[in-house]
Amino acid sequence: MNSVPPFAVISGTQIQEVLDGHENQVTKVIENAYLLHGRGETVNPDSYFLRFPDRPSSRIIALPASVGGDVDVHGVKWISSFPENVASGIPRASAVLILNDTVTGYPFACMESSIISASRTAASAALAAVRLSALRGVRPRRVGFCGTGLIARYVHRYLLAAGLRFDEIGLYDLEPEYSAAFQERLRHTGDTPTVVHDSAEDVIRAADLVVFATVAGTPHIHDPEHFAHHPLVLHVSLRDLSPEIILDSYNVVDDVDHCLKADTSPHLAEQRTGHRDFVAGTLHDALTGHLAPPADRTVVFSPFGLGVLDLALARHVYEEVTAAGELHTVPGFFHETRRYG
């Protein structure tokens, strides 16, 4: 007989304790989620965007999803992006995530999710960097970050955890103080030389692995010649590159239908050409050996960010917190748990 599960609240502090220092384990969780998704064992509907006429740069996004296999959970991430927050000294993004029981449908956990979101984004980027580099036969030695906020910090950490080592780190941000702060952080965490560049073009030309982690809403990089040295590009923020650059590159996405919408750079390229032939394949294809990205072309990985990744990682966190005996439930959260009272 089915019963209503207890409802728990998991804080950001607890999530950080589970994930911090366990980047390789997180990446394995994300890789498994991609494999489940590629095998058709997930449901990942469109993301839903709540926008505000008086605040066009802000939005709140709902990412519903269901993950089968050994994850076995439904749920939704509700994540906001308010860039104006930065001027007040608080993070741009905030998020919560709800997990639902697959048998009863009842929600059984509410979790802080900005850490989960950043971790799954970074793990996805690192997974792509390692796999695509191996398939190209080119190991990147110089990494450049265009955008130096929280996501860039997470991506750097996960790249190192994945075994990548760099001779130089390049940084560029529209706000020089952000680049300076990231550079100072890097000085305390390693001895790799870092260079703060004056333009996005400079950081691109100086790197063979380029990470875009900005809040750009429209393309601001337009010249394919910036990429004449054919780097591997982790296009995490999705809207930095012009259609000309996308069309001049070998493109890998996390999910074709999801990535080519909402005016992402690949979506703009599709609108320009009327087709999707410029997409070579997905990260799942790369993980399963069905892609051969060339060393003599720019390779761009554009991950839209699938809700199934958030749910898979959230489920992992829930299980770890439960196993540690640290799960905080809310007695009486569901007032009536018998159909007839």
mmCIF file with all atom_site columns, N, CA, C and O in Angstrom, residues 281-319:
data_model
loop_
_atom_site.group_PDB
_atom_site.id
_atom_site.type_symbol
_atom_site.label_atom_id
_atom_site.label_alt_id
_atom_site.label_comp_id
_atom_site.label_asym_id
_atom_site.label_entity_id
_atom_site.label_seq_id
_atom_site.pdbx_PDB_ins_code
_atom_site.Cartn_x
_atom_site.Cartn_y
_atom_site.Cartn_z
_atom_site.occupancy
_atom_site.B_iso_or_equiv
_atom_site.pdbx_formal_charge
_atom_site.auth_seq_id
_atom_site.auth_comp_id
_atom_site.auth_asym_id
_atom_site.auth_atom_id
_atom_site.pdbx_PDB_model_num
ATOM 1   N N  . GLY A 1 281 ? 26.479 16.696 -33.449 1.00 0.00 ? 281 GLY A N  1
ATOM 2   C CA . GLY A 1 281 ? 25.938 15.681 -32.562 1.00 0.00 ? 281 GLY A CA 1
ATOM 3   C C  . GLY A 1 281 ? 25.857 16.180 -31.139 1.00 0.00 ? 281 GLY A C  1
ATOM 4   O O  . GLY A 1 281 ? 25.986 17.378 -30.870 1.00 0.00 ? 281 GLY A O  1
ATOM 5   N N  . THR A 1 282 ? 25.652 15.243 -30.227 1.00 0.00 ? 282 THR A N  1
ATOM 6   C CA . THR A 1 282 ? 25.448 15.573 -28.827 1.00 0.00 ? 282 THR A CA 1
ATOM 7   C C  . THR A 1 282 ? 26.599 15.061 -27.964 1.00 0.00 ? 282 THR A C  1
ATOM 8   O O  . THR A 1 282 ? 27.427 14.254 -28.411 1.00 0.00 ? 282 THR A O  1
ATOM 9   N N  . LEU A 1 283 ? 26.616 15.502 -26.729 1.00 0.00 ? 283 LEU A N  1
ATOM 10  C CA . LEU A 1 283 ? 27.620 14.999 -25.794 1.00 0.00 ? 283 LEU A CA 1
ATOM 11  C C  . LEU A 1 283 ? 27.440 13.501 -25.586 1.00 0.00 ? 283 LEU A C  1
ATOM 12  O O  . LEU A 1 283 ? 28.434 12.771 -25.431 1.00 0.00 ? 283 LEU A O  1
ATOM 13  N N  . HIS A 1 284 ? 26.203 13.029 -25.603 1.00 0.00 ? 284 HIS A N  1
ATOM 14  C CA . HIS A 1 284 ? 25.976 11.588 -25.506 1.00 0.00 ? 284 HIS A CA 1
ATOM 15  C C  . HIS A 1 284 ? 26.666 10.867 -26.654 1.00 0.00 ? 284 HIS A C  1
ATOM 16  O O  . HIS A 1 284 ? 27.273 9.800  -26.466 1.00 0.00 ? 284 HIS A O  1
ATOM 17  N N  . ASP A 1 285 ? 26.601 11.432 -27.851 1.00 0.00 ? 285 ASP A N  1
ATOM 18  C CA . ASP A 1 285 ? 27.304 10.832 -28.990 1.00 0.00 ? 285 ASP A CA 1
ATOM 19  C C  . ASP A 1 285 ? 28.803 10.767 -28.730 1.00 0.00 ? 285 ASP A C  1
ATOM 20  O O  . ASP A 1 285 ? 29.470 9.787  -29.070 1.00 0.00 ? 285 ASP A O  1
ATOM 21  N N  . ALA A 1 286 ? 29.343 11.833 -28.144 1.00 0.00 ? 286 ALA A N  1
ATOM 22  C CA . ALA A 1 286 ? 30.770 11.851 -27.834 1.00 0.00 ? 286 ALA A CA 1
ATOM 23  C C  . ALA A 1 286 ? 31.120 10.813 -26.776 1.00 0.00 ? 286 ALA A C  1
ATOM 24  O O  . ALA A 1 286 ? 32.140 10.112 -26.873 1.00 0.00 ? 286 ALA A O  1
ATOM 25  N N  . LEU A 1 287 ? 30.272 10.693 -25.761 1.00 0.00 ? 287 LEU A N  1
ATOM 26  C CA . LEU A 1 287 ? 30.537 9.741  -24.681 1.00 0.00 ? 287 LEU A CA 1
ATOM 27  C C  . LEU A 1 287 ? 30.477 8.299  -25.163 1.00 0.00 ? 287 LEU A C  1
ATOM 28  O O  . LEU A 1 287 ? 31.149 7.419  -24.602 1.00 0.00 ? 287 LEU A O  1
ATOM 29  N N  . THR A 1 288 ? 29.672 8.049  -26.181 1.00 0.00 ? 288 THR A N  1
ATOM 30  C CA . THR A 1 288 ? 29.498 6.685  -26.684 1.00 0.00 ? 288 THR A CA 1
ATOM 31  C C  . THR A 1 288 ? 30.318 6.420  -27.945 1.00 0.00 ? 288 THR A C  1
ATOM 32  O O  . THR A 1 288 ? 30.125 5.403  -28.611 1.00 0.00 ? 288 THR A O  1
ATOM 33  N N  . GLY A 1 289 ? 31.234 7.336  -28.288 1.00 0.00 ? 289 GLY A N  1
ATOM 34  C CA . GLY A 1 289 ? 32.160 7.108  -29.386 1.00 0.00 ? 289 GLY A CA 1
ATOM 35  C C  . GLY A 1 289 ? 31.592 7.300  -30.768 1.00 0.00 ? 289 GLY A C  1
ATOM 36  O O  . GLY A 1 289 ? 32.135 6.756  -31.746 1.00 0.00 ? 289 GLY A O  1
ATOM 37  N N  . HIS A 1 290 ? 30.529 8.101  -30.889 1.00 0.00 ? 290 HIS A N  1
ATOM 38  C CA . HIS A 1 290 ? 29.894 8.298  -32.193 1.00 0.00 ? 290 HIS A CA 1
ATOM 39  C C  . HIS A 1 290 ? 30.210 9.658  -32.808 1.00 0.00 ? 290 HIS A C  1
ATOM 40  O O  . HIS A 1 290 ? 29.535 10.080 -33.749 1.00 0.00 ? 290 HIS A O  1
ATOM 41  N N  . LEU A 1 291 ? 31.194 10.353 -32.287 1.00 0.00 ? 291 LEU A N  1
ATOM 42  C CA . LEU A 1 291 ? 31.638 11.615 -32.859 1.00 0.00 ? 291 LEU A CA 1
ATOM 43  C C  . LEU A 1 291 ? 33.141 11.565 -33.106 1.00 0.00 ? 291 LEU A C  1
ATOM 44  O O  . LEU A 1 291 ? 33.868 10.884 -32.384 1.00 0.00 ? 291 LEU A O  1
ATOM 45  N N  . ALA A 1 292 ? 33.570 12.335 -34.104 1.00 0.00 ? 292 ALA A N  1
ATOM 46  C CA . ALA A 1 292 ? 34.993 12.457 -34.400 1.00 0.00 ? 292 ALA A CA 1
ATOM 47  C C  . ALA A 1 292 ? 35.327 13.929 -34.608 1.00 0.00 ? 292 ALA A C  1
ATOM 48  O O  . ALA A 1 292 ? 35.579 14.367 -35.739 1.00 0.00 ? 292 ALA A O  1
ATOM 49  N N  . PRO A 1 293 ? 35.317 14.740 -33.541 1.00 0.00 ? 293 PRO A N  1
ATOM 50  C CA . PRO A 1 293 ? 35.599 16.169 -33.690 1.00 0.00 ? 293 PRO A CA 1
ATOM 51  C C  . PRO A 1 293 ? 37.017 16.399 -34.200 1.00 0.00 ? 293 PRO A C  1
ATOM 52  O O  . PRO A 1 293 ? 37.975 15.815 -33.676 1.00 0.00 ? 293 PRO A O  1
ATOM 53  N N  . PRO A 1 294 ? 37.187 17.248 -35.199 1.00 0.00 ? 294 PRO A N  1
ATOM 54  C CA . PRO A 1 294 ? 38.509 17.429 -35.812 1.00 0.00 ? 294 PRO A CA 1
ATOM 55  C C  . PRO A 1 294 ? 39.395 18.373 -35.015 1.00 0.00 ? 294 PRO A C  1
ATOM 56  O O  . PRO A 1 294 ? 38.913 19.239 -34.280 1.00 0.00 ? 294 PRO A O  1
ATOM 57  N N  . ALA A 1 295 ? 40.698 18.201 -35.181 1.00 0.00 ? 295 ALA A N  1
ATOM 58  C CA . ALA A 1 295 ? 41.663 19.088 -34.539 1.00 0.00 ? 295 ALA A CA 1
ATOM 59  C C  . ALA A 1 295 ? 41.874 20.365 -35.341 1.00 0.00 ? 295 ALA A C  1
ATOM 60  O O  . ALA A 1 295 ? 42.386 21.351 -34.802 1.00 0.00 ? 295 ALA A O  1
ATOM 61  N N  . ASP A 1 296 ? 41.481 20.363 -36.629 1.00 0.00 ? 296 ASP A N  1
ATOM 62  C CA . ASP A 1 296 ? 41.749 21.508 -37.498 1.00 0.00 ? 296 ASP A CA 1
ATOM 63  C C  . ASP A 1 296 ? 40.513 22.373 -37.734 1.00 0.00 ? 296 ASP A C  1
ATOM 64  O O  . ASP A 1 296 ? 40.444 23.132 -38.701 1.00 0.00 ? 296 ASP A O  1
ATOM 65  N N  . ARG A 1 297 ? 39.543 22.258 -36.831 1.00 0.00 ? 297 ARG A N  1
ATOM 66  C CA . ARG A 1 297 ? 38.388 23.163 -36.835 1.00 0.00 ? 297 ARG A CA 1
ATOM 67  C C  . ARG A 1 297 ? 38.077 23.556 -35.401 1.00 0.00 ? 297 ARG A C  1
ATOM 68  O O  . ARG A 1 297 ? 38.361 22.801 -34.459 1.00 0.00 ? 297 ARG A O  1
ATOM 69  N N  . THR A 1 298 ? 37.480 24.736 -35.231 1.00 0.00 ? 298 THR A N  1
ATOM 70  C CA . THR A 1 298 ? 37.008 25.128 -33.907 1.00 0.00 ? 298 THR A CA 1
ATOM 71  C C  . THR A 1 298 ? 35.866 24.204 -33.508 1.00 0.00 ? 298 THR A C  1
ATOM 72  O O  . THR A 1 298 ? 34.952 23.954 -34.290 1.00 0.00 ? 298 THR A O  1
ATOM 73  N N  . VAL A 1 299 ? 35.921 23.687 -32.299 1.00 0.00 ? 299 VAL A N  1
ATOM 74  C CA . VAL A 1 299 ? 34.860 22.818 -31.778 1.00 0.00 ? 299 VAL A CA 1
ATOM 75  C C  . VAL A 1 299 ? 34.144 23.578 -30.670 1.00 0.00 ? 299 VAL A C  1
ATOM 76  O O  . VAL A 1 299 ? 34.772 24.039 -29.706 1.00 0.00 ? 299 VAL A O  1
ATOM 77  N N  . VAL A 1 300 ? 32.828 23.723 -30.812 1.00 0.00 ? 300 VAL A N  1
ATOM 78  C CA . VAL A 1 300 ? 32.019 24.479 -29.847 1.00 0.00 ? 300 VAL A CA 1
ATOM 79  C C  . VAL A 1 300 ? 31.029 23.536 -29.175 1.00 0.00 ? 300 VAL A C  1
ATOM 80  O O  . VAL A 1 300 ? 30.222 22.885 -29.848 1.00 0.00 ? 300 VAL A O  1
ATOM 81  N N  . PHE A 1 301 ? 31.109 23.475 -27.848 1.00 0.00 ? 301 PHE A N  1
ATOM 82  C CA . PHE A 1 301 ? 30.119 22.731 -27.063 1.00 0.00 ? 301 PHE A CA 1
ATOM 83  C C  . PHE A 1 301 ? 29.149 23.723 -26.452 1.00 0.00 ? 301 PHE A C  1
ATOM 84  O O  . PHE A 1 301 ? 29.539 24.601 -25.677 1.00 0.00 ? 301 PHE A O  1
ATOM 85  N N  . SER A 1 302 ? 27.867 23.602 -26.807 1.00 0.00 ? 302 SER A N  1
ATOM 86  C CA . SER A 1 302 ? 26.821 24.511 -26.323 1.00 0.00 ? 302 SER A CA 1
ATOM 87  C C  . SER A 1 302 ? 25.812 23.713 -25.505 1.00 0.00 ? 302 SER A C  1
ATOM 88  O O  . SER A 1 302 ? 24.941 23.045 -26.061 1.00 0.00 ? 302 SER A O  1
ATOM 89  N N  . PRO A 1 303 ? 25.894 23.758 -24.171 1.00 0.00 ? 303 PRO A N  1
ATOM 90  C CA . PRO A 1 303 ? 24.954 23.011 -23.329 1.00 0.00 ? 303 PRO A CA 1
ATOM 91  C C  . PRO A 1 303 ? 23.808 23.899 -22.839 1.00 0.00 ? 303 PRO A C  1
ATOM 92  O O  . PRO A 1 303 ? 24.031 24.868 -22.106 1.00 0.00 ? 303 PRO A O  1
ATOM 93  N N  . PHE A 1 304 ? 22.587 23.582 -23.216 1.00 0.00 ? 304 PHE A N  1
ATOM 94  C CA . PHE A 1 304 ? 21.452 24.379 -22.778 1.00 0.00 ? 304 PHE A CA 1
ATOM 95  C C  . PHE A 1 304 ? 21.199 24.223 -21.281 1.00 0.00 ? 304 PHE A C  1
ATOM 96  O O  . PHE A 1 304 ? 20.691 25.122 -20.631 1.00 0.00 ? 304 PHE A O  1
ATOM 97  N N  . GLY A 1 305 ? 21.607 23.083 -20.756 1.00 0.00 ? 305 GLY A N  1
ATOM 98  C CA . GLY A 1 305 ? 21.395 22.843 -19.324 1.00 0.00 ? 305 GLY A CA 1
ATOM 99  C C  . GLY A 1 305 ? 20.108 22.081 -19.101 1.00 0.00 ? 305 GLY A C  1
ATOM 100 O O  . GLY A 1 305 ? 19.030 22.658 -19.021 1.00 0.00 ? 305 GLY A O  1
ATOM 101 N N  . LEU A 1 306 ? 20.193 20.769 -19.041 1.00 0.00 ? 306 LEU A N  1
ATOM 102 C CA . LEU A 1 306 ? 19.011 19.925 -18.946 1.00 0.00 ? 306 LEU A CA 1
ATOM 103 C C  . LEU A 1 306 ? 18.560 19.744 -17.504 1.00 0.00 ? 306 LEU A C  1
ATOM 104 O O  . LEU A 1 306 ? 19.370 19.496 -16.607 1.00 0.00 ? 306 LEU A O  1
ATOM 105 N N  . GLY A 1 307 ? 17.253 19.819 -17.293 1.00 0.00 ? 307 GLY A N  1
ATOM 106 C CA . GLY A 1 307 ? 16.705 19.598 -15.963 1.00 0.00 ? 307 GLY A CA 1
ATOM 107 C C  . GLY A 1 307 ? 17.023 18.222 -15.414 1.00 0.00 ? 307 GLY A C  1
ATOM 108 O O  . GLY A 1 307 ? 17.135 18.041 -14.188 1.00 0.00 ? 307 GLY A O  1
ATOM 109 N N  . VAL A 1 308 ? 17.205 17.237 -16.302 1.00 0.00 ? 308 VAL A N  1
ATOM 110 C CA . VAL A 1 308 ? 17.517 15.888 -15.823 1.00 0.00 ? 308 VAL A CA 1
ATOM 111 C C  . VAL A 1 308 ? 18.848 15.860 -15.077 1.00 0.00 ? 308 VAL A C  1
ATOM 112 O O  . VAL A 1 308 ? 19.046 15.054 -14.164 1.00 0.00 ? 308 VAL A O  1
ATOM 113 N N  . LEU A 1 309 ? 19.769 16.750 -15.436 1.00 0.00 ? 309 LEU A N  1
ATOM 114 C CA . LEU A 1 309 ? 21.055 16.804 -14.735 1.00 0.00 ? 309 LEU A CA 1
ATOM 115 C C  . LEU A 1 309 ? 20.871 17.297 -13.309 1.00 0.00 ? 309 LEU A C  1
ATOM 116 O O  . LEU A 1 309 ? 21.470 16.768 -12.363 1.00 0.00 ? 309 LEU A O  1
ATOM 117 N N  . ASP A 1 310 ? 20.043 18.337 -13.160 1.00 0.00 ? 310 ASP A N  1
ATOM 118 C CA . ASP A 1 310 ? 19.764 18.861 -11.820 1.00 0.00 ? 310 ASP A CA 1
ATOM 119 C C  . ASP A 1 310 ? 19.107 17.803 -10.947 1.00 0.00 ? 310 ASP A C  1
ATOM 120 O O  . ASP A 1 310 ? 19.471 17.640 -9.767  1.00 0.00 ? 310 ASP A O  1
ATOM 121 N N  . LEU A 1 311 ? 18.143 17.088 -11.512 1.00 0.00 ? 311 LEU A N  1
ATOM 122 C CA . LEU A 1 311 ? 17.436 16.084 -10.714 1.00 0.00 ? 311 LEU A CA 1
ATOM 123 C C  . LEU A 1 311 ? 18.354 14.938 -10.320 1.00 0.00 ? 311 LEU A C  1
ATOM 124 O O  . LEU A 1 311 ? 18.298 14.451 -9.180  1.00 0.00 ? 311 LEU A O  1
ATOM 125 N N  . ALA A 1 312 ? 19.191 14.498 -11.249 1.00 0.00 ? 312 ALA A N  1
ATOM 126 C CA . ALA A 1 312 ? 20.105 13.399 -10.934 1.00 0.00 ? 312 ALA A CA 1
ATOM 127 C C  . ALA A 1 312 ? 21.050 13.791 -9.806  1.00 0.00 ? 312 ALA A C  1
ATOM 128 O O  . ALA A 1 312 ? 21.286 13.001 -8.876  1.00 0.00 ? 312 ALA A O  1
ATOM 129 N N  . LEU A 1 313 ? 21.576 15.002 -9.866  1.00 0.00 ? 313 LEU A N  1
ATOM 130 C CA . LEU A 1 313 ? 22.493 15.437 -8.816  1.00 0.00 ? 313 LEU A CA 1
ATOM 131 C C  . LEU A 1 313 ? 21.759 15.686 -7.506  1.00 0.00 ? 313 LEU A C  1
ATOM 132 O O  . LEU A 1 313 ? 22.260 15.363 -6.420  1.00 0.00 ? 313 LEU A O  1
ATOM 133 N N  . ALA A 1 314 ? 20.549 16.233 -7.595  1.00 0.00 ? 314 ALA A N  1
ATOM 134 C CA . ALA A 1 314 ? 19.752 16.456 -6.387  1.00 0.00 ? 314 ALA A CA 1
ATOM 135 C C  . ALA A 1 314 ? 19.427 15.131 -5.694  1.00 0.00 ? 314 ALA A C  1
ATOM 136 O O  . ALA A 1 314 ? 19.470 15.027 -4.463  1.00 0.00 ? 314 ALA A O  1
ATOM 137 N N  . ARG A 1 315 ? 19.088 14.129 -6.483  1.00 0.00 ? 315 ARG A N  1
ATOM 138 C CA . ARG A 1 315 ? 18.808 12.803 -5.912  1.00 0.00 ? 315 ARG A CA 1
ATOM 139 C C  . ARG A 1 315 ? 20.042 12.261 -5.192  1.00 0.00 ? 315 ARG A C  1
ATOM 140 O O  . ARG A 1 315 ? 19.941 11.701 -4.091  1.00 0.00 ? 315 ARG A O  1
ATOM 141 N N  . HIS A 1 316 ? 21.208 12.449 -5.805  1.00 0.00 ? 316 HIS A N  1
ATOM 142 C CA . HIS A 1 316 ? 22.462 12.012 -5.178  1.00 0.00 ? 316 HIS A CA 1
ATOM 143 C C  . HIS A 1 316 ? 22.670 12.725 -3.844  1.00 0.00 ? 316 HIS A C  1
ATOM 144 O O  . HIS A 1 316 ? 23.024 12.084 -2.842  1.00 0.00 ? 316 HIS A O  1
ATOM 145 N N  . VAL A 1 317 ? 22.450 14.032 -3.828  1.00 0.00 ? 317 VAL A N  1
ATOM 146 C CA . VAL A 1 317 ? 22.609 14.799 -2.586  1.00 0.00 ? 317 VAL A CA 1
ATOM 147 C C  . VAL A 1 317 ? 21.639 14.297 -1.527  1.00 0.00 ? 317 VAL A C  1
ATOM 148 O O  . VAL A 1 317 ? 22.015 14.096 -0.358  1.00 0.00 ? 317 VAL A O  1
ATOM 149 N N  . TYR A 1 318 ? 20.386 14.084 -1.912  1.00 0.00 ? 318 TYR A N  1
ATOM 150 C CA . TYR A 1 318 ? 19.361 13.607 -0.972  1.00 0.00 ? 318 TYR A CA 1
ATOM 151 C C  . TYR A 1 318 ? 19.798 12.288 -0.330  1.00 0.00 ? 318 TYR A C  1
ATOM 152 O O  . TYR A 1 318 ? 19.689 12.109 0.896   1.00 0.00 ? 318 TYR A O  1
ATOM 153 N N  . GLU A 1 319 ? 20.303 11.383 -1.142  1.00 0.00 ? 319 GLU A N  1
ATOM 154 C CA . GLU A 1 319 ? 20.706 10.081 -0.617  1.00 0.00 ? 319 GLU A CA 1
ATOM 155 C C  . GLU A 1 319 ? 21.907 10.202 0.320   1.00 0.00 ? 319 GLU A C  1
ATOM 156 O O  . GLU A 1 319 ? 21.979 9.512  1.348   1.00 0.00 ? 319 GLU A O  1
#
